[in-house]
Tab-separated table of C-alpha atoms in Angstrom:
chain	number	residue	atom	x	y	z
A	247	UNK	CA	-53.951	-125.306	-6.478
A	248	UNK	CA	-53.454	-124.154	-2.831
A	249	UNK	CA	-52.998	-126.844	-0.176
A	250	UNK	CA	-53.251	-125.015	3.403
A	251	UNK	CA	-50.278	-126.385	5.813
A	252	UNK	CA	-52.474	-126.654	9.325
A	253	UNK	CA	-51.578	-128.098	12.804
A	254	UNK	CA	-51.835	-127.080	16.341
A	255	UNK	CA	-49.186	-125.577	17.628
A	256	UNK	CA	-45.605	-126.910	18.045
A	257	UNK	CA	-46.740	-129.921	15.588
A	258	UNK	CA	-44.327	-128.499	13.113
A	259	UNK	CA	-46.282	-126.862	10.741
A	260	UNK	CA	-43.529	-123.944	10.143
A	261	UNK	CA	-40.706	-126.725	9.368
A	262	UNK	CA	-42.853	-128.427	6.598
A	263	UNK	CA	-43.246	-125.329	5.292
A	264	UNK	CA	-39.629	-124.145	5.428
A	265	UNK	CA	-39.149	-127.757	3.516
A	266	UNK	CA	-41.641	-126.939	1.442
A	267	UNK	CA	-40.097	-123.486	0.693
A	268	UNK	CA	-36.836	-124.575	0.138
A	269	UNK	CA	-38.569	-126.613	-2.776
A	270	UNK	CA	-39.167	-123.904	-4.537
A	271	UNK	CA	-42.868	-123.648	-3.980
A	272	UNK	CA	-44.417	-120.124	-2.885
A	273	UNK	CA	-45.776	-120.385	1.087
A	274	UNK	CA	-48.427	-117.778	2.577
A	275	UNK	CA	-47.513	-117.286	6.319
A	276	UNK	CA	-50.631	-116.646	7.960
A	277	UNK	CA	-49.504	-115.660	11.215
A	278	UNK	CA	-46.636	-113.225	9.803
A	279	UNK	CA	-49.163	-111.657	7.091
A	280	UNK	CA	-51.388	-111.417	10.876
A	281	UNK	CA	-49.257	-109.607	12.458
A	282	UNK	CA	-48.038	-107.097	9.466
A	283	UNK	CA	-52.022	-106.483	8.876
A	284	UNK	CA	-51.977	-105.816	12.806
A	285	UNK	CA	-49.129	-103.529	12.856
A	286	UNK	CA	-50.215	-101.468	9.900
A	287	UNK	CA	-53.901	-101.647	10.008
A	288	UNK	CA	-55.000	-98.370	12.259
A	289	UNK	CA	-58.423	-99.672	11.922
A	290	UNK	CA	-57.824	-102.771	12.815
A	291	UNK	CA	-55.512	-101.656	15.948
A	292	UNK	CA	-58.604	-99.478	17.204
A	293	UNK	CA	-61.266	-102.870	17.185
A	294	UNK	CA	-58.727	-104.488	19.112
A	295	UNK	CA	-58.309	-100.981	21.313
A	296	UNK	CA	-62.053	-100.816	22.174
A	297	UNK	CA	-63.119	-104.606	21.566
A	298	UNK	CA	-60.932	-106.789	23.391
A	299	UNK	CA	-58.334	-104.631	25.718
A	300	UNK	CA	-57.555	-100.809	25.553
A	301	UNK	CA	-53.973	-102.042	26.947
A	302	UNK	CA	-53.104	-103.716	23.919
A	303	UNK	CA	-52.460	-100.866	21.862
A	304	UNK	CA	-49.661	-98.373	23.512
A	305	UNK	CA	-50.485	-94.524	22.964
A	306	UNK	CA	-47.983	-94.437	19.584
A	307	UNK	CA	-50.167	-97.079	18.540
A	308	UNK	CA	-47.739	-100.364	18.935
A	309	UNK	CA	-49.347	-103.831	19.702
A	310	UNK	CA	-48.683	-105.322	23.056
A	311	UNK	CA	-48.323	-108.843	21.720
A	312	UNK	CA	-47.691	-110.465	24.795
A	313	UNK	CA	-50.378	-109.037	26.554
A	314	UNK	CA	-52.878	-109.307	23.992
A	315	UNK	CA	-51.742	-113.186	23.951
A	316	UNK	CA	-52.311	-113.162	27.779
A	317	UNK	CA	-55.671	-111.780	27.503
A	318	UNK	CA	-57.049	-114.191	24.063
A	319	UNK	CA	-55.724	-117.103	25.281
A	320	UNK	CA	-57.429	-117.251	29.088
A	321	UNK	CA	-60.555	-115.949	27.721
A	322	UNK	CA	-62.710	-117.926	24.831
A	323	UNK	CA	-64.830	-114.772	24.354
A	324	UNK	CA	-62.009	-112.124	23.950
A	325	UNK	CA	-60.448	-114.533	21.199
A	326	UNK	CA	-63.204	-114.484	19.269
A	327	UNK	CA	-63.468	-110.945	19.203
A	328	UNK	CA	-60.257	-111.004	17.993
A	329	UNK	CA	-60.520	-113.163	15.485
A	330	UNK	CA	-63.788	-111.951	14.258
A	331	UNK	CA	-61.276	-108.847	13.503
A	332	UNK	CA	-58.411	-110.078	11.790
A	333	UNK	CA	-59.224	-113.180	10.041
A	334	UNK	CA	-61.235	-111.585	7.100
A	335	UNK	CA	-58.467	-108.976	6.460
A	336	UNK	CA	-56.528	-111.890	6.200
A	337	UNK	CA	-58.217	-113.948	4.005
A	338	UNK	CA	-58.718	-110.860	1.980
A	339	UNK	CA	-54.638	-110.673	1.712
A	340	UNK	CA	-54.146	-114.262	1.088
A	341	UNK	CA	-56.514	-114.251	-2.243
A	342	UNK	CA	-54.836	-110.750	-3.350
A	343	UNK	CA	-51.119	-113.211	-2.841
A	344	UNK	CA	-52.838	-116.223	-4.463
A	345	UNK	CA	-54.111	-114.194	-7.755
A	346	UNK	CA	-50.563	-113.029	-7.719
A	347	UNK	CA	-49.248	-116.663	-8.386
A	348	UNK	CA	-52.243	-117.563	-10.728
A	349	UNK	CA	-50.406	-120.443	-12.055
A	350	UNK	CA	-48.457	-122.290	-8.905
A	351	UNK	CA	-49.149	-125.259	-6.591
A	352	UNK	CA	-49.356	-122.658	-3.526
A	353	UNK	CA	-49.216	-123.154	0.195
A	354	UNK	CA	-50.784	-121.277	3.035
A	355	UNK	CA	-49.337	-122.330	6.497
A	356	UNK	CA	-51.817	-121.859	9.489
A	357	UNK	CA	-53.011	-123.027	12.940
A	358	UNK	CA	-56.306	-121.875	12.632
A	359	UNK	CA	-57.461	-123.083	9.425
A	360	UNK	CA	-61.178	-124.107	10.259
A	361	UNK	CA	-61.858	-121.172	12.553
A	362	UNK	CA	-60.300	-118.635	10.134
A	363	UNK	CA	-62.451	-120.287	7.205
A	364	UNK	CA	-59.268	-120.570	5.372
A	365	UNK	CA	-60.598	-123.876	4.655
A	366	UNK	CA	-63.113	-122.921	2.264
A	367	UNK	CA	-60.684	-121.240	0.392
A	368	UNK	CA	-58.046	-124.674	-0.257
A	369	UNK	CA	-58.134	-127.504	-2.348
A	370	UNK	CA	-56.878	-129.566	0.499
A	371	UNK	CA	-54.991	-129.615	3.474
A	372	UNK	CA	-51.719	-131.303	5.107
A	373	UNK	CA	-52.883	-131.773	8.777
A	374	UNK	CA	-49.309	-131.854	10.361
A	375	UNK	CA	-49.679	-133.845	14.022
A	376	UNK	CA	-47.472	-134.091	16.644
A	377	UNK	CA	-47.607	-136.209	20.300
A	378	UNK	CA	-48.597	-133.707	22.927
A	379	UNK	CA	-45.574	-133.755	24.775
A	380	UNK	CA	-43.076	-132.884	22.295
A	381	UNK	CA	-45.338	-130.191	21.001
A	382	UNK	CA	-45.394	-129.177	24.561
A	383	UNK	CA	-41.676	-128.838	25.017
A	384	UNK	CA	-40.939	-127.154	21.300
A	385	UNK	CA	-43.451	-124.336	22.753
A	386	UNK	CA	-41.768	-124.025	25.872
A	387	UNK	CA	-38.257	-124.073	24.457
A	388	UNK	CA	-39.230	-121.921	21.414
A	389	UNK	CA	-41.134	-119.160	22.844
A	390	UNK	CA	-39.897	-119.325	26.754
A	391	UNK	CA	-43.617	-119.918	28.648
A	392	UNK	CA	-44.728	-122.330	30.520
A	393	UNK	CA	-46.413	-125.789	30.110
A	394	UNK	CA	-49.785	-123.983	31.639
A	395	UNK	CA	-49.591	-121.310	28.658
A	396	UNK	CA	-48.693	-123.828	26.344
A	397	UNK	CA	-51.875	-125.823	27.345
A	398	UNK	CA	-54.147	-122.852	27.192
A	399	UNK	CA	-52.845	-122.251	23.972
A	400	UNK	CA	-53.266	-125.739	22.364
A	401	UNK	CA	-56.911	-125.758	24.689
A	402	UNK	CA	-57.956	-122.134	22.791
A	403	UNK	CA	-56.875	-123.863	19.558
A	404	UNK	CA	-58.972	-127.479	20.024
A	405	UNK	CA	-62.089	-125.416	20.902
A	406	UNK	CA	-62.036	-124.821	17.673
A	407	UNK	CA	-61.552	-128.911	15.985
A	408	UNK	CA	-64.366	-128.932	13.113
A	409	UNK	CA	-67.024	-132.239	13.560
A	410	UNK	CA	-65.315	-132.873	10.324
A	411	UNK	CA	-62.267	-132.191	8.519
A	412	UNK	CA	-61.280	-130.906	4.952
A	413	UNK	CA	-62.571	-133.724	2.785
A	414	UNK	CA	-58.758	-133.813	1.240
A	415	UNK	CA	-57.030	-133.985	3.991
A	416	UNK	CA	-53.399	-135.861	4.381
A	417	UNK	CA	-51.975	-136.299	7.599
A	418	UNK	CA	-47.761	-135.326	8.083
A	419	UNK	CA	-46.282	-136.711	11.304
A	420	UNK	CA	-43.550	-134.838	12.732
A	421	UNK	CA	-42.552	-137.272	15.753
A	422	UNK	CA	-38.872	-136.582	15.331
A	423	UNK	CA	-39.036	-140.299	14.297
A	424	UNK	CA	-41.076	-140.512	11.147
A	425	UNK	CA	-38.757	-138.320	8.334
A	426	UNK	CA	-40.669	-135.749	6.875
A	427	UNK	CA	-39.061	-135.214	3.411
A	428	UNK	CA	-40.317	-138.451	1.840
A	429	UNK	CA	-44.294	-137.915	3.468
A	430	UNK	CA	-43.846	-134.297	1.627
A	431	UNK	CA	-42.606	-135.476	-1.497
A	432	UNK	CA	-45.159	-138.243	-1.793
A	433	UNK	CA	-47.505	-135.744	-0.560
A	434	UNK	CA	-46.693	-133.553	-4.033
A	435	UNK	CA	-46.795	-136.525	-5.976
């Protein structure tokens, strides 16, 4: 079984899967596993090179994160260039992980589950959903940006909302009201 841990960003999606962790179950970090396949991949750091900004890879071949962010997140196009680049070498990773733990209830905690077609790959989803506010100000705090590159952020990611969602999909609100152990444990079963 793999159940895919999805939310915009600053809904919480990492702190359900800490929880989640600390259970005992095994958890598939898509945006770590992202940046490790970045960071080793030379092929992959030439695409993004040539396809999206030469500035994003430094001469002794390190990945300017924070430009690269800059650049993907004001422009639709150059996002989907990048993502048309990393998300199968990710995919590919998470099934080598998942036939690794043949016999687990496994998690896979992402942000871009539709538009990475992760979702094709789970047996259903926990949609974690946060007001827009206090995802707002988690982002801010968190990563030190501003509202504006907050919004741009959460904008890239909504461009991407399927018509339809994961026909098993259970929704986890992280409010800071709501408390999220007993939605997760009933969520197990």
């Amino acid at each position: 079984m793999l159940t895919a841990i999805s939310g915009g960003i600053g809904c919480g999606k990492t702190v359900v899967s800490r929880i989640v962790s600390a259970m005992g179950f095994s958890v598939y970090d898509c945006d770590s596993h992202a940046s490790r396949i970045m960071d080793t991949d030379s092929e992959i750091k030439r695409m993004i090179a040539e396809q999206v900004h030469p500035g994003c890879v430094s001469a002794d071949g390190n990945i300017d994160r924070r430009l690269l962010g800059e650049i993907v997140f004001a422009d639709y196009e150059a996002l989907q260039v990048l993502n048309s680049i990393v998300h199968g070498a990710v995919r590919d990773d998470l099934r080598r992980w998942a036939d690794r733990h043949r016999d687990e209830h496994l998690f896979v905690e992402t942000a871009i589950l539709y538009q990475s077609g992760i979702d094709r790959m789970v047996d259903d989803v926990w949609e974690v959903e946060a007001p827009l506010d206090l995802r707002i100000e988690r982002v801010m705090t968190r990563n030190g940006v501003t509202r504006e590159e907050v919004l741009a952020r959460i904008g890239s990611q909504d461009s991407f909302a399927p018509e339809k969602r994961h026909e098993h999909t259970l929704i986890i609100v992280n409010d800071a009201v709501e408390p999220l152990l007993p939605q997760i444990e009933k969520a197990i079963g």
